């Protein structure tokens, strides 16, 4: 079965010019993400995960190579609202309630009022924040704010979801729960998901494909096709197959970390 | 709550005490001159000799006359009590006598000044906000407008005020109302402009990126992000702006010819040598400024709380 390509990066490079000289955030990165893939990006801090995601989102302009999203340029994809983006920090607007924050993309994209209300209700339930729509961001814990920002990215119909460490600030239990929810959502909606994480178990549990990155210059050091079945109960994490994949990821990370 | 009240009262008490203490050296010469005319025994007896001596020496040599300084009709520095009495005489007492709008009532003069302040504030904030919006929209406008805005504030308004009044009568504008509002807005627009530029630019790059991922239009970005983010800044600058507008209105009443308004009272008090009138007008202006700023402050608190902001 051949599937359509959702995101395609070819020899993608991005060099930031800083006062301390050039920083090679990405160098010759090539990667294919198919429609319906769940791809995790893992790697040490500063290896260019966020930068890569921002290139896909047309928030950063590559200095070399090319990137296409849904077969068109990243810019055209952004203009056609092809993706939802969850930032590393929740980034809710402090003057809007949780409900109004989720309404923001719907207002901008011109969804009808009744549809907006229904969608807000649905995504709030999905991230288990029902009843919090009238609260302001500062009245919520950091983890709840992060969930609200996920709900905001899920509220509108985009078939790609770009998530930058969305669960980094959450405790283990909530994280497990949201991982499960995210898998269900992914199975149900057939979205293509690019997901940045620092957690090996999280990457192995969620993804169909794990991209291991290494820093200075930021590049891909390993791409691991996850052999685990699509149907994954939480306790799959205790099986030998799971531990084998996790081991490979750890090896990849270690190789990238070598200080030569 | 009681702690803040206590510290506020302490500062107030310190000011009043310092004021009372300052009255003695400030008024000693006037007190001695007056005593000399009344035939009192003063050391040294002639005003010419006294001119060479410091206030402290005069006080030390004429201890009995120090208290006279607290009861002068035309003091250099009136006591707080005298100012309070004069204020009451020209406000509350006038109301009781049914002469609220008489030419001797500070309520009448305050109202005149307040009207100019209001129009100046309205004009000034409008100019300030429109200017800020234009500056934030375009780099070119910023580079061509901002230097002039800064230069405008370097010109002393006292020098400019008479010219504005003369020019506006030249082009056939009757009365003081319009030029006064113009002078007032001249002082008022600048803090609003600067504050609003800062406020409209306050959204973080992450907040801006979010709208970019939605492919939001420029108008949407302005209305849904820049404007709400600027509101706390707007109120801060409105509070400075209204105080500046009041100062502008008073300055607009200073040039010769004005007969009503707090500024005119200050000027007339100076010309006729009635310091109490000056001080009463000064305090009326200060109280007016305090009331206006407090009103804006309350509005700000109610509005920002409704917007979920904690300040
Ligand atoms: N706007 C920028 N200007 C200059 N350098 C930048 C900029 N953004 C990122 N960098 C640099 O690019 C490199 C990659 O940054 P990036 O944010 O992509 O890392 P990351 O993998 O997301 O790290 P983390 O796990 O800490 O979030 C870093 O060395 C960083 O300092
Ligand atoms: Mg990052």
Coordinates of C-alpha atoms and ligand atoms in Angstrom, one line a residue:
Chain A
X1 CA 0.0 0.0 0.0
X2 CA 1.5 3.3 -1.0
X3 CA 0.3 6.4 0.8
X4 CA 0.4 10.0 -0.1
X5 CA 3.2 12.1 1.3
X6 CA 2.0 14.7 3.8
X7 CA 5.3 16.4 4.5
X8 CA 8.5 16.1 2.5
X9 CA 11.8 17.7 3.5
X10 CA 14.8 17.5 1.1
X11 CA 18.3 18.5 2.2
X12 CA 16.6 21.1 4.4
X13 CA 19.1 23.5 6.1
X14 CA 18.6 26.5 8.3
X15 CA 21.4 28.6 9.6
X16 CA 20.7 31.4 12.0
X17 CA 23.0 34.3 11.8
X18 CA 23.7 35.4 15.4
X19 CA 26.1 37.8 16.9
X20 CA 28.3 34.9 17.9
X21 CA 28.5 33.6 14.4
X22 CA 26.2 31.2 12.4
X23 CA 24.2 28.6 14.2
X24 CA 23.4 25.5 12.1
X25 CA 20.0 24.6 13.6
X26 CA 19.3 22.2 10.7
X27 CA 21.7 20.8 8.2
X28 CA 20.8 18.6 5.2
X29 CA 17.7 17.1 6.8
X30 CA 15.6 14.8 4.5
X31 CA 12.5 13.2 5.7
X32 CA 9.2 11.9 4.3
X33 CA 6.1 11.9 6.4
X34 CA 3.1 10.0 5.0
X35 CA -0.5 11.0 5.4
X36 CA -1.8 9.4 8.6
X37 CA 1.7 8.9 10.1
X38 CA 2.4 9.7 13.7
X39 CA 6.0 10.8 13.7
X40 CA 7.9 11.6 16.9
X41 CA 11.0 13.8 17.0
X42 CA 13.4 13.1 19.8
X43 CA 16.8 14.5 20.6
X44 CA 18.9 16.5 23.0
X45 CA 18.0 20.2 23.7
X46 CA 19.1 22.5 20.9
X47 CA 19.2 19.8 18.1
X48 CA 16.7 21.7 16.0
X49 CA 13.4 19.9 16.7
X50 CA 11.4 23.1 17.2
X51 CA 13.2 24.7 14.2
X52 CA 12.2 21.7 12.0
X53 CA 8.6 22.0 13.1
X54 CA 8.6 25.7 12.5
X55 CA 9.8 25.1 9.0
X56 CA 6.9 22.8 8.3
X57 CA 4.6 25.5 9.7
X58 CA 6.2 28.3 7.5
X59 CA 7.1 30.1 10.7
X60 CA 10.8 29.9 9.8
X61 CA 12.4 30.2 6.3
X62 CA 14.9 27.5 5.5
X63 CA 18.2 28.7 4.1
X64 CA 18.7 25.7 2.0
X65 CA 16.8 22.7 0.5
X66 CA 13.1 22.4 0.2
X67 CA 10.0 21.5 2.2
X68 CA 6.5 20.7 0.9
X69 CA 3.4 20.2 2.9
X70 CA 0.4 18.4 1.3
X71 CA 2.3 18.6 -2.0
X72 CA 2.5 22.4 -1.9
X73 CA 5.0 24.9 -0.4
X74 CA 4.9 25.3 3.4
X75 CA 3.6 28.9 2.8
X76 CA 0.7 27.8 0.6
X77 CA -0.1 25.1 3.2
X78 CA -0.2 27.6 5.9
X79 CA -2.4 29.9 3.9
X80 CA -4.8 27.0 3.3
X81 CA -4.8 26.3 7.1
X82 CA -3.5 22.8 6.6
X83 CA -2.2 22.3 10.1
X84 CA -2.8 23.0 13.8
X85 CA 0.2 24.0 15.9
X86 CA 0.7 23.4 19.6
X87 CA 3.5 25.5 20.9
X88 CA 6.1 24.5 23.4
X89 CA 4.6 27.0 25.8
X90 CA 0.8 27.1 26.0
X91 CA 0.6 30.7 24.7
X92 CA -3.0 31.3 25.6
X93 CA -4.1 34.9 25.3
X94 CA -4.4 36.2 28.9
X95 CA -7.4 38.4 28.2
X96 CA -9.5 35.6 26.8
X97 CA -11.2 32.9 28.8
X98 CA -10.3 29.3 28.0
X99 CA -13.5 29.0 25.9
X100 CA -12.7 32.2 24.0
X101 CA -9.1 31.1 23.4
X102 CA -10.4 28.0 21.7
X103 CA -12.9 30.2 19.8
X104 CA -10.1 32.3 18.4
X105 CA -9.1 30.2 15.4
X106 CA -12.8 29.5 14.7
X107 CA -13.5 33.2 14.7
X108 CA -10.6 33.9 12.4
X109 CA -11.5 31.1 10.0
X110 CA -15.1 32.2 10.0
X111 CA -16.9 29.1 11.4
X112 CA -20.6 29.8 12.1
X113 CA -21.5 30.7 15.7
X114 CA -23.4 27.5 16.5
X115 CA -20.7 25.4 15.0
X116 CA -18.1 27.2 17.1
X117 CA -20.0 26.5 20.3
X118 CA -20.4 22.8 19.5
X119 CA -16.7 22.5 18.6
X120 CA -15.5 24.2 21.8
X121 CA -17.7 21.9 23.9
X122 CA -16.4 18.9 22.1
X123 CA -12.7 19.6 22.3
X124 CA -13.0 20.8 26.0
X125 CA -14.4 17.4 26.8
X126 CA -11.7 15.7 24.8
X127 CA -8.9 17.3 26.9
X128 CA -11.1 17.0 30.0
X129 CA -11.5 20.6 30.7
X130 CA -15.3 20.7 30.5
X131 CA -16.6 23.3 33.0
X132 CA -13.5 25.5 32.6
X133 CA -14.5 27.4 29.5
X134 CA -15.3 30.6 31.6
X135 CA -12.0 30.5 33.5
X136 CA -9.1 32.7 32.6
X137 CA -5.7 31.1 31.8
X138 CA -4.1 32.3 35.0
X139 CA -6.7 30.5 37.0
X140 CA -5.5 27.1 35.5
X141 CA -2.4 25.1 36.3
X142 CA 0.4 24.9 33.7
X143 CA -0.7 21.4 32.6
X144 CA -4.3 22.5 32.2
X145 CA -3.2 25.5 30.1
X146 CA -1.3 23.1 27.9
X147 CA -4.3 20.9 27.5
X148 CA -6.4 24.0 26.6
X149 CA -3.8 24.9 23.9
X150 CA -4.1 21.4 22.5
X151 CA -7.9 21.8 22.4
X152 CA -7.4 25.0 20.5
X153 CA -5.4 23.3 17.9
X154 CA -8.0 20.5 17.6
X155 CA -11.0 22.8 17.3
X156 CA -10.7 23.4 13.6
X157 CA -10.4 20.9 10.7
X158 CA -6.7 20.6 9.8
X159 CA -5.5 17.2 8.7
X160 CA -2.0 17.9 10.1
X161 CA -1.2 18.4 13.7
X162 CA 2.3 19.8 14.7
X163 CA 2.9 19.5 18.4
X164 CA 6.0 20.8 20.1
X165 CA 6.5 19.0 23.5
X166 CA 2.8 19.4 24.3
X167 CA 3.0 17.1 27.4
X168 CA 6.4 18.3 28.7
X169 CA 4.9 20.2 31.6
X170 CA 2.5 17.4 32.7
X171 CA 2.8 14.8 35.5
X172 CA 3.1 11.1 34.6
X173 CA -0.5 10.1 35.2
X174 CA -2.0 12.9 33.2
X175 CA 0.5 12.4 30.5
X176 CA -0.3 8.7 30.3
X177 CA -3.9 9.6 30.0
X178 CA -3.4 12.2 27.3
X179 CA -1.2 9.9 25.4
X180 CA -4.0 7.4 25.3
X181 CA -6.5 10.1 24.3
X182 CA -4.1 11.4 21.6
X183 CA -3.8 7.9 20.1
X184 CA -7.5 7.5 20.0
X185 CA -8.0 10.8 18.4
X186 CA -5.3 10.0 15.8
X187 CA -7.0 6.7 15.0
X188 CA -10.4 8.3 14.7
X189 CA -9.4 11.4 12.7
X190 CA -6.7 10.0 10.6
X191 CA -4.7 13.1 11.2
X192 CA -1.0 13.3 10.3
X193 CA 0.9 14.1 13.5
X194 CA 4.4 15.5 14.0
X195 CA 5.2 15.3 17.7
X196 CA 8.3 16.6 19.6
X197 CA 9.2 14.9 22.9
X198 CA 12.1 14.3 25.2
X199 CA 10.6 11.1 26.5
X200 CA 11.6 7.8 24.9
X201 CA 8.6 5.8 26.2
X202 CA 6.3 8.5 25.0
X203 CA 7.9 8.5 21.5
X204 CA 7.7 4.7 21.3
X205 CA 4.2 4.4 22.7
X206 CA 2.7 7.0 20.3
X207 CA 4.5 6.9 17.0
X208 CA 4.5 4.9 13.8
X209 CA 7.9 6.5 13.1
X210 CA 10.6 7.8 15.4
X211 CA 13.0 10.4 14.2
X212 CA 16.2 10.7 16.3
X213 CA 18.1 14.0 16.0
X214 CA 21.5 15.1 17.0
X215 CA 22.8 18.7 17.6
X216 CA 25.6 20.9 16.2
X217 CA 24.7 20.9 13.4
X218 CA 21.1 19.7 13.8
X219 CA 20.6 16.6 11.7
X220 CA 18.6 13.3 11.7
X221 CA 20.8 10.5 13.0
X222 CA 18.2 7.7 12.8
X223 CA 14.7 7.0 11.6
X224 CA 13.0 4.1 13.3
X225 CA 9.9 2.5 11.9
X226 CA 7.9 1.4 14.9
X227 CA 6.9 -2.3 14.6
X228 CA 4.4 -2.2 17.4
X229 CA 0.7 -2.9 16.4
X230 CA -1.5 0.1 15.8
X231 CA -3.8 -0.9 18.7
X232 CA -1.8 -0.1 21.8
X233 CA -3.1 -0.4 25.4
X234 CA -1.0 1.4 28.0
X235 CA 0.5 -1.8 29.3
X236 CA 2.1 -2.5 26.0
X237 CA 5.0 -0.6 27.5
X238 CA 5.9 -3.6 29.6
X239 CA 6.3 -5.9 26.6
X240 CA 9.7 -7.0 25.2
X241 CA 8.9 -5.6 21.8
X242 CA 8.3 -2.2 23.3
X243 CA 11.5 -2.3 25.3
X244 CA 13.4 -3.3 22.1
X245 CA 12.3 -0.3 20.2
X246 CA 13.0 1.9 23.2
X247 CA 16.5 0.4 23.3
X248 CA 17.1 1.3 19.7
X249 CA 16.0 4.9 20.3
X250 CA 18.3 5.2 23.3
X251 CA 21.2 3.8 21.2
X252 CA 20.5 6.4 18.5
X253 CA 20.4 9.2 21.0
X254 CA 23.7 8.0 22.6
X255 CA 25.4 7.9 19.2
X256 CA 24.3 11.5 18.5
X257 CA 25.5 12.6 21.9
X258 CA 29.1 11.4 21.4
X259 CA 31.4 14.3 22.2
X260 CA 34.1 14.0 19.5
Chain B
X1 CA -5.4 48.0 54.2
X2 CA -4.8 49.8 57.6
X3 CA -1.1 49.5 56.9
X4 CA -1.4 51.4 53.6
X5 CA -3.6 54.0 55.3
X6 CA -1.1 54.4 58.0
X7 CA 1.9 55.0 55.7
X8 CA -0.2 57.4 53.6
X9 CA -1.1 59.3 56.7
X10 CA 2.5 59.3 57.9
X11 CA 3.7 60.9 54.7
X12 CA 0.9 63.4 54.8
X13 CA 1.7 64.3 58.4
X14 CA 5.4 64.7 57.5
X15 CA 4.5 67.1 54.7
X16 CA 2.2 69.2 56.9
X17 CA 4.8 69.4 59.7
X18 CA 7.5 70.4 57.3
X19 CA 5.2 73.0 55.8
X20 CA 4.4 74.5 59.2
X21 CA 8.1 74.6 60.1
X22 CA 9.0 76.3 56.8
X23 CA 6.4 79.0 57.3
X24 CA 8.5 80.7 60.1
X25 CA 11.7 81.4 58.1
X26 CA 9.8 82.1 54.9
X27 CA 7.6 84.7 56.5
X28 CA 9.9 86.3 59.0
X29 CA 10.9 89.3 56.9
X30 CA 7.3 90.1 56.0
X31 CA 6.3 89.7 59.6
X32 CA 9.1 92.0 60.8
X33 CA 8.2 94.6 58.1
X34 CA 4.6 94.5 59.3
X35 CA 5.7 94.8 62.9
X36 CA 7.9 97.7 62.1
X37 CA 5.0 99.6 60.5
X38 CA 2.9 98.9 63.6
X39 CA 5.7 100.4 65.7
X40 CA 7.1 97.3 67.3
X41 CA 10.7 97.0 68.6
X42 CA 12.7 95.1 66.1
X43 CA 16.3 94.2 65.9
X44 CA 17.7 95.6 63.6
X45 CA 15.1 98.3 63.3
X46 CA 15.6 99.2 59.6
X47 CA 14.5 97.1 56.7
X48 CA 17.7 98.0 54.8
X49 CA 19.8 96.5 57.5
X50 CA 17.6 93.4 57.7
X51 CA 18.1 92.8 54.0
X52 CA 21.8 91.9 54.6
X53 CA 20.9 89.2 57.3
X54 CA 19.8 85.6 56.9
X55 CA 16.3 84.5 57.9
X56 CA 17.8 82.4 60.7
X57 CA 19.6 85.3 62.3
X58 CA 16.5 87.4 62.0
X59 CA 14.5 84.6 63.7
X60 CA 17.0 84.3 66.5
X61 CA 17.0 88.0 67.2
X62 CA 13.3 88.5 67.0
X63 CA 11.9 85.4 68.7
X64 CA 8.7 87.2 69.8
X65 CA 7.7 88.0 66.2
X66 CA 8.1 84.5 64.8
X67 CA 4.5 83.6 65.6
X68 CA 3.3 86.7 63.6
X69 CA 4.5 84.9 60.5
X70 CA 1.6 82.4 60.9
X71 CA -1.1 85.1 60.7
X72 CA -0.1 87.4 57.8
X73 CA -2.6 88.6 55.3
X74 CA -0.1 88.5 52.5
X75 CA 2.4 85.8 53.5
X76 CA 5.2 84.6 51.4
X77 CA 4.2 81.1 52.4
X78 CA 0.7 80.7 53.9
X79 CA 0.1 78.0 56.5
X80 CA -1.9 74.9 55.5
X81 CA -4.7 76.3 57.7
X82 CA -4.8 79.6 55.8
X83 CA -4.9 77.7 52.4
X84 CA -7.7 75.5 53.7
X85 CA -9.7 78.4 54.9
X86 CA -9.2 80.3 51.6
X87 CA -10.2 77.1 49.7
X88 CA -13.4 76.8 51.8
X89 CA -14.2 80.5 51.4
X90 CA -14.0 80.2 47.6
X91 CA -15.8 76.9 47.2
X92 CA -18.0 75.4 50.0
X93 CA -18.9 78.8 51.5
X94 CA -19.8 80.1 48.1
X95 CA -22.2 77.2 47.5
X96 CA -23.8 77.8 50.9
X97 CA -24.3 81.5 49.9
X98 CA -25.8 80.4 46.6
X99 CA -23.0 82.0 44.6
X100 CA -21.5 78.8 43.2
X101 CA -21.1 80.4 39.7
X102 CA -19.9 83.8 40.8
X103 CA -16.6 85.0 39.4
X104 CA -15.0 84.7 42.9
X105 CA -15.9 81.0 43.2
X106 CA -13.2 78.5 42.4
X107 CA -15.9 76.0 41.4
X108 CA -16.7 78.3 38.6
X109 CA -13.1 78.7 37.6
X110 CA -12.5 75.0 38.1
X111 CA -15.4 74.2 35.8
X112 CA -13.9 76.5 33.1
X113 CA -10.6 74.7 33.3
X114 CA -12.2 71.3 33.5
X115 CA -14.0 71.9 30.2
X116 CA -10.8 72.9 28.4
X117 CA -9.1 69.9 30.0
X118 CA -11.9 67.6 28.7
X119 CA -11.7 68.8 25.1
X120 CA -7.9 68.9 25.2
X121 CA -7.9 65.3 26.6
X122 CA -10.3 64.2 23.9
X123 CA -8.4 65.8 21.1
X124 CA -5.0 64.7 22.5
X125 CA -5.9 61.0 23.1
X126 CA -7.5 60.9 19.6
X127 CA -4.4 62.2 18.0
X128 CA -2.2 60.0 20.2
X129 CA -4.1 56.8 19.5
X130 CA -4.4 57.5 15.7
X131 CA -0.7 58.4 15.6
X132 CA 0.3 55.2 17.5
X133 CA -1.8 53.0 15.2
X134 CA -0.2 54.6 12.1
X135 CA 3.3 54.3 13.6
X136 CA 2.8 50.6 14.4
X137 CA 1.4 49.9 10.9
X138 CA 4.3 51.4 9.0
X139 CA 8.0 51.9 9.5
X140 CA 8.0 54.8 7.1
X141 CA 5.4 56.7 9.2
X142 CA 7.3 55.9 12.3
X143 CA 10.5 57.4 11.0
X144 CA 8.7 60.5 9.6
X145 CA 6.4 61.2 12.6
X146 CA 8.2 60.1 15.7
X147 CA 11.0 62.7 15.6
X148 CA 8.5 65.5 15.2
X149 CA 6.5 64.2 18.2
X150 CA 9.6 64.2 20.3
X151 CA 10.7 67.6 19.1
X152 CA 7.2 69.0 19.8
X153 CA 7.7 68.1 23.5
X154 CA 11.1 69.8 23.7
X155 CA 9.5 73.2 22.9
X156 CA 8.4 74.8 26.2
X157 CA 4.6 75.0 26.1
X158 CA 4.7 78.4 28.0
X159 CA 6.5 79.9 25.0
X160 CA 4.1 78.3 22.5
X161 CA 0.8 79.0 24.3
X162 CA 0.6 82.8 23.6
X163 CA 1.4 82.2 19.9
X164 CA -1.4 79.6 19.6
X165 CA -3.8 82.1 21.2
X166 CA -2.7 85.0 19.0
X167 CA -2.8 82.8 15.8
X168 CA -6.2 81.4 16.5
X169 CA -7.7 84.8 17.0
X170 CA -5.9 85.9 13.8
X171 CA -7.7 83.2 11.8
X172 CA -11.0 84.4 13.3
X173 CA -11.6 81.9 16.1
X174 CA -13.6 83.6 18.9
X175 CA -12.8 83.2 22.5
X176 CA -10.3 81.1 24.4
X177 CA -12.0 77.7 24.3
X178 CA -10.5 76.4 21.1
X179 CA -6.9 77.6 21.6
X180 CA -6.9 76.3 25.2
X181 CA -8.1 72.9 24.2
X182 CA -5.3 72.9 21.5
X183 CA -2.7 73.8 24.1
X184 CA -4.0 71.2 26.4
X185 CA -4.0 68.5 23.7
X186 CA -0.5 69.4 22.8
X187 CA 0.7 68.2 26.2
X188 CA -1.7 65.3 26.4
X189 CA -1.1 63.5 23.1
X190 CA 2.5 62.6 23.7
X191 CA 2.2 60.2 26.6
X192 CA -0.8 58.6 24.9
X193 CA 1.1 58.2 21.7
X194 CA 4.2 56.7 23.4
X195 CA 2.2 54.4 25.6
X196 CA 0.0 53.1 22.8
X197 CA 3.0 52.4 20.5
X198 CA 4.4 50.4 23.3
X199 CA 1.1 48.6 24.0
X200 CA 0.4 47.8 20.4
X201 CA 3.8 46.4 20.1
X202 CA 3.6 44.4 23.3
X203 CA 2.4 41.0 21.8
X204 CA 5.1 38.4 22.0
X205 CA 6.5 36.7 18.9
X206 CA 4.7 33.6 20.0
X207 CA 1.4 35.3 20.2
X208 CA 2.0 36.7 16.7
X209 CA 3.1 33.3 15.4
X210 CA -0.1 31.7 16.6
X211 CA -2.2 34.0 14.4
X212 CA 0.2 33.3 11.6
X213 CA -0.6 29.6 11.8
X214 CA -4.3 30.5 11.4
X215 CA -3.3 32.6 8.4
X216 CA -5.1 35.6 10.0
X217 CA -5.4 38.9 8.1
X218 CA -3.7 42.1 9.2
X219 CA -7.0 43.5 10.4
X220 CA -7.7 40.4 12.5
X221 CA -4.2 40.5 13.9
X222 CA -4.8 44.1 14.9
X223 CA -8.3 43.7 16.4
X224 CA -7.8 40.3 18.1
X225 CA -4.3 40.7 19.4
X226 CA -2.7 44.2 19.3
X227 CA -5.7 46.1 20.5
X228 CA -6.6 43.9 23.6
X229 CA -2.9 43.6 24.4
X230 CA -2.5 47.4 24.4
X231 CA -5.4 48.2 26.8
X232 CA -3.3 48.1 30.1
X233 CA -0.8 50.4 28.4
X234 CA -3.6 52.7 27.2
X235 CA -5.0 53.3 30.7
X236 CA -1.6 54.0 32.1
X237 CA -1.0 56.6 29.5
X238 CA -4.5 58.0 29.8
X239 CA -3.8 58.7 33.5
X240 CA -0.6 60.6 32.6
X241 CA -2.4 62.2 29.6
X242 CA -5.3 63.7 31.6
X243 CA -2.9 65.2 34.2
X244 CA -0.9 66.7 31.3
X245 CA -4.1 68.0 29.7
X246 CA -5.0 69.8 32.9
X247 CA -1.6 71.4 33.1
X248 CA -2.0 72.4 29.4
X249 CA -5.4 74.0 30.1
X250 CA -4.0 76.0 33.0
X251 CA -1.0 77.1 30.9
X252 CA -3.5 78.2 28.3
X253 CA -5.2 80.4 30.8
X254 CA -1.9 82.1 31.9
X255 CA -1.2 84.5 28.9
X256 CA -2.6 88.0 29.6
X257 CA -6.3 88.4 28.8
X258 CA -7.8 85.4 30.4
X259 CA -10.1 86.2 33.2
X260 CA -11.6 82.9 34.1
X261 CA -10.1 79.5 34.8
X262 CA -7.7 78.3 37.5
X263 CA -4.7 79.6 35.5
X264 CA -6.2 83.1 35.3
X265 CA -6.8 82.9 39.1
X266 CA -3.1 82.1 39.6
X267 CA -2.0 84.9 37.3
X268 CA -4.4 87.5 38.9
X269 CA -3.3 86.4 42.3
X270 CA 0.2 87.1 41.3
X271 CA -0.6 90.5 39.8
X272 CA -2.6 91.7 42.7
X273 CA -0.3 90.3 45.4
X274 CA -2.8 88.0 46.9
X275 CA -0.8 84.8 47.6
X276 CA -3.7 83.1 49.3
X277 CA -5.6 83.2 46.0
X278 CA -2.7 81.6 44.2
X279 CA -2.3 78.9 46.7
X280 CA -6.0 78.1 46.7
X281 CA -6.1 77.9 42.9
X282 CA -3.0 75.7 43.0
X283 CA -4.6 73.3 45.4
X284 CA -7.9 73.3 43.5
X285 CA -5.9 72.3 40.4
X286 CA -4.1 69.5 42.3
X287 CA -7.4 68.2 43.8
X288 CA -9.0 68.3 40.3
X289 CA -6.0 66.3 38.9
X290 CA -6.3 63.8 41.7
X291 CA -10.0 63.3 41.1
X292 CA -9.6 62.9 37.3
X293 CA -6.7 60.4 37.7
X294 CA -8.6 58.4 40.3
X295 CA -11.7 58.2 38.1
X296 CA -9.6 56.8 35.3
X297 CA -7.9 54.4 37.7
X298 CA -11.2 53.0 38.8
X299 CA -12.4 52.6 35.2
X300 CA -9.2 50.8 34.5
X301 CA -9.5 48.4 37.4
X302 CA -13.1 47.5 36.5
X303 CA -12.4 47.0 32.8
X304 CA -9.2 45.0 33.2
X305 CA -10.8 42.8 35.8
X306 CA -13.6 42.1 33.4
X307 CA -10.9 41.2 30.9
X308 CA -9.5 38.7 33.3
X309 CA -6.3 40.7 34.0
X310 CA -5.2 40.7 37.6
X311 CA -3.8 44.2 38.0
Ligands
LIG1 N1 15.5 32.6 16.3 C1 16.7 32.1 16.5 N2 17.9 32.8 16.4 C2 19.1 32.3 16.6 N3 19.3 31.0 16.9 C3 18.2 30.2 17.1 C4 16.9 30.7 16.9 N4 16.0 29.7 17.1 C5 16.7 28.6 17.5 N5 18.0 28.9 17.4 C6 19.2 28.0 17.7 O1 18.9 26.9 16.9 C7 19.3 25.7 17.6 C8 18.1 24.7 17.6 O2 17.0 25.3 18.3 P1 15.6 24.6 18.6 O3 14.8 25.5 19.3 O4 15.1 24.1 17.3 O5 16.1 23.3 19.5 P2 15.1 22.2 20.1 O6 15.6 20.9 19.6 O7 13.7 22.5 19.9 O8 15.5 22.3 21.7 P3 14.6 22.1 23.0 O9 14.5 20.6 23.1 O10 15.4 22.7 24.1 O11 13.3 22.8 22.7 C9 19.7 26.1 18.9 O12 21.1 26.1 19.0 C10 19.2 27.5 19.1 O13 20.0 28.2 19.9
LIG2 MG1 12.1 23.1 21.2

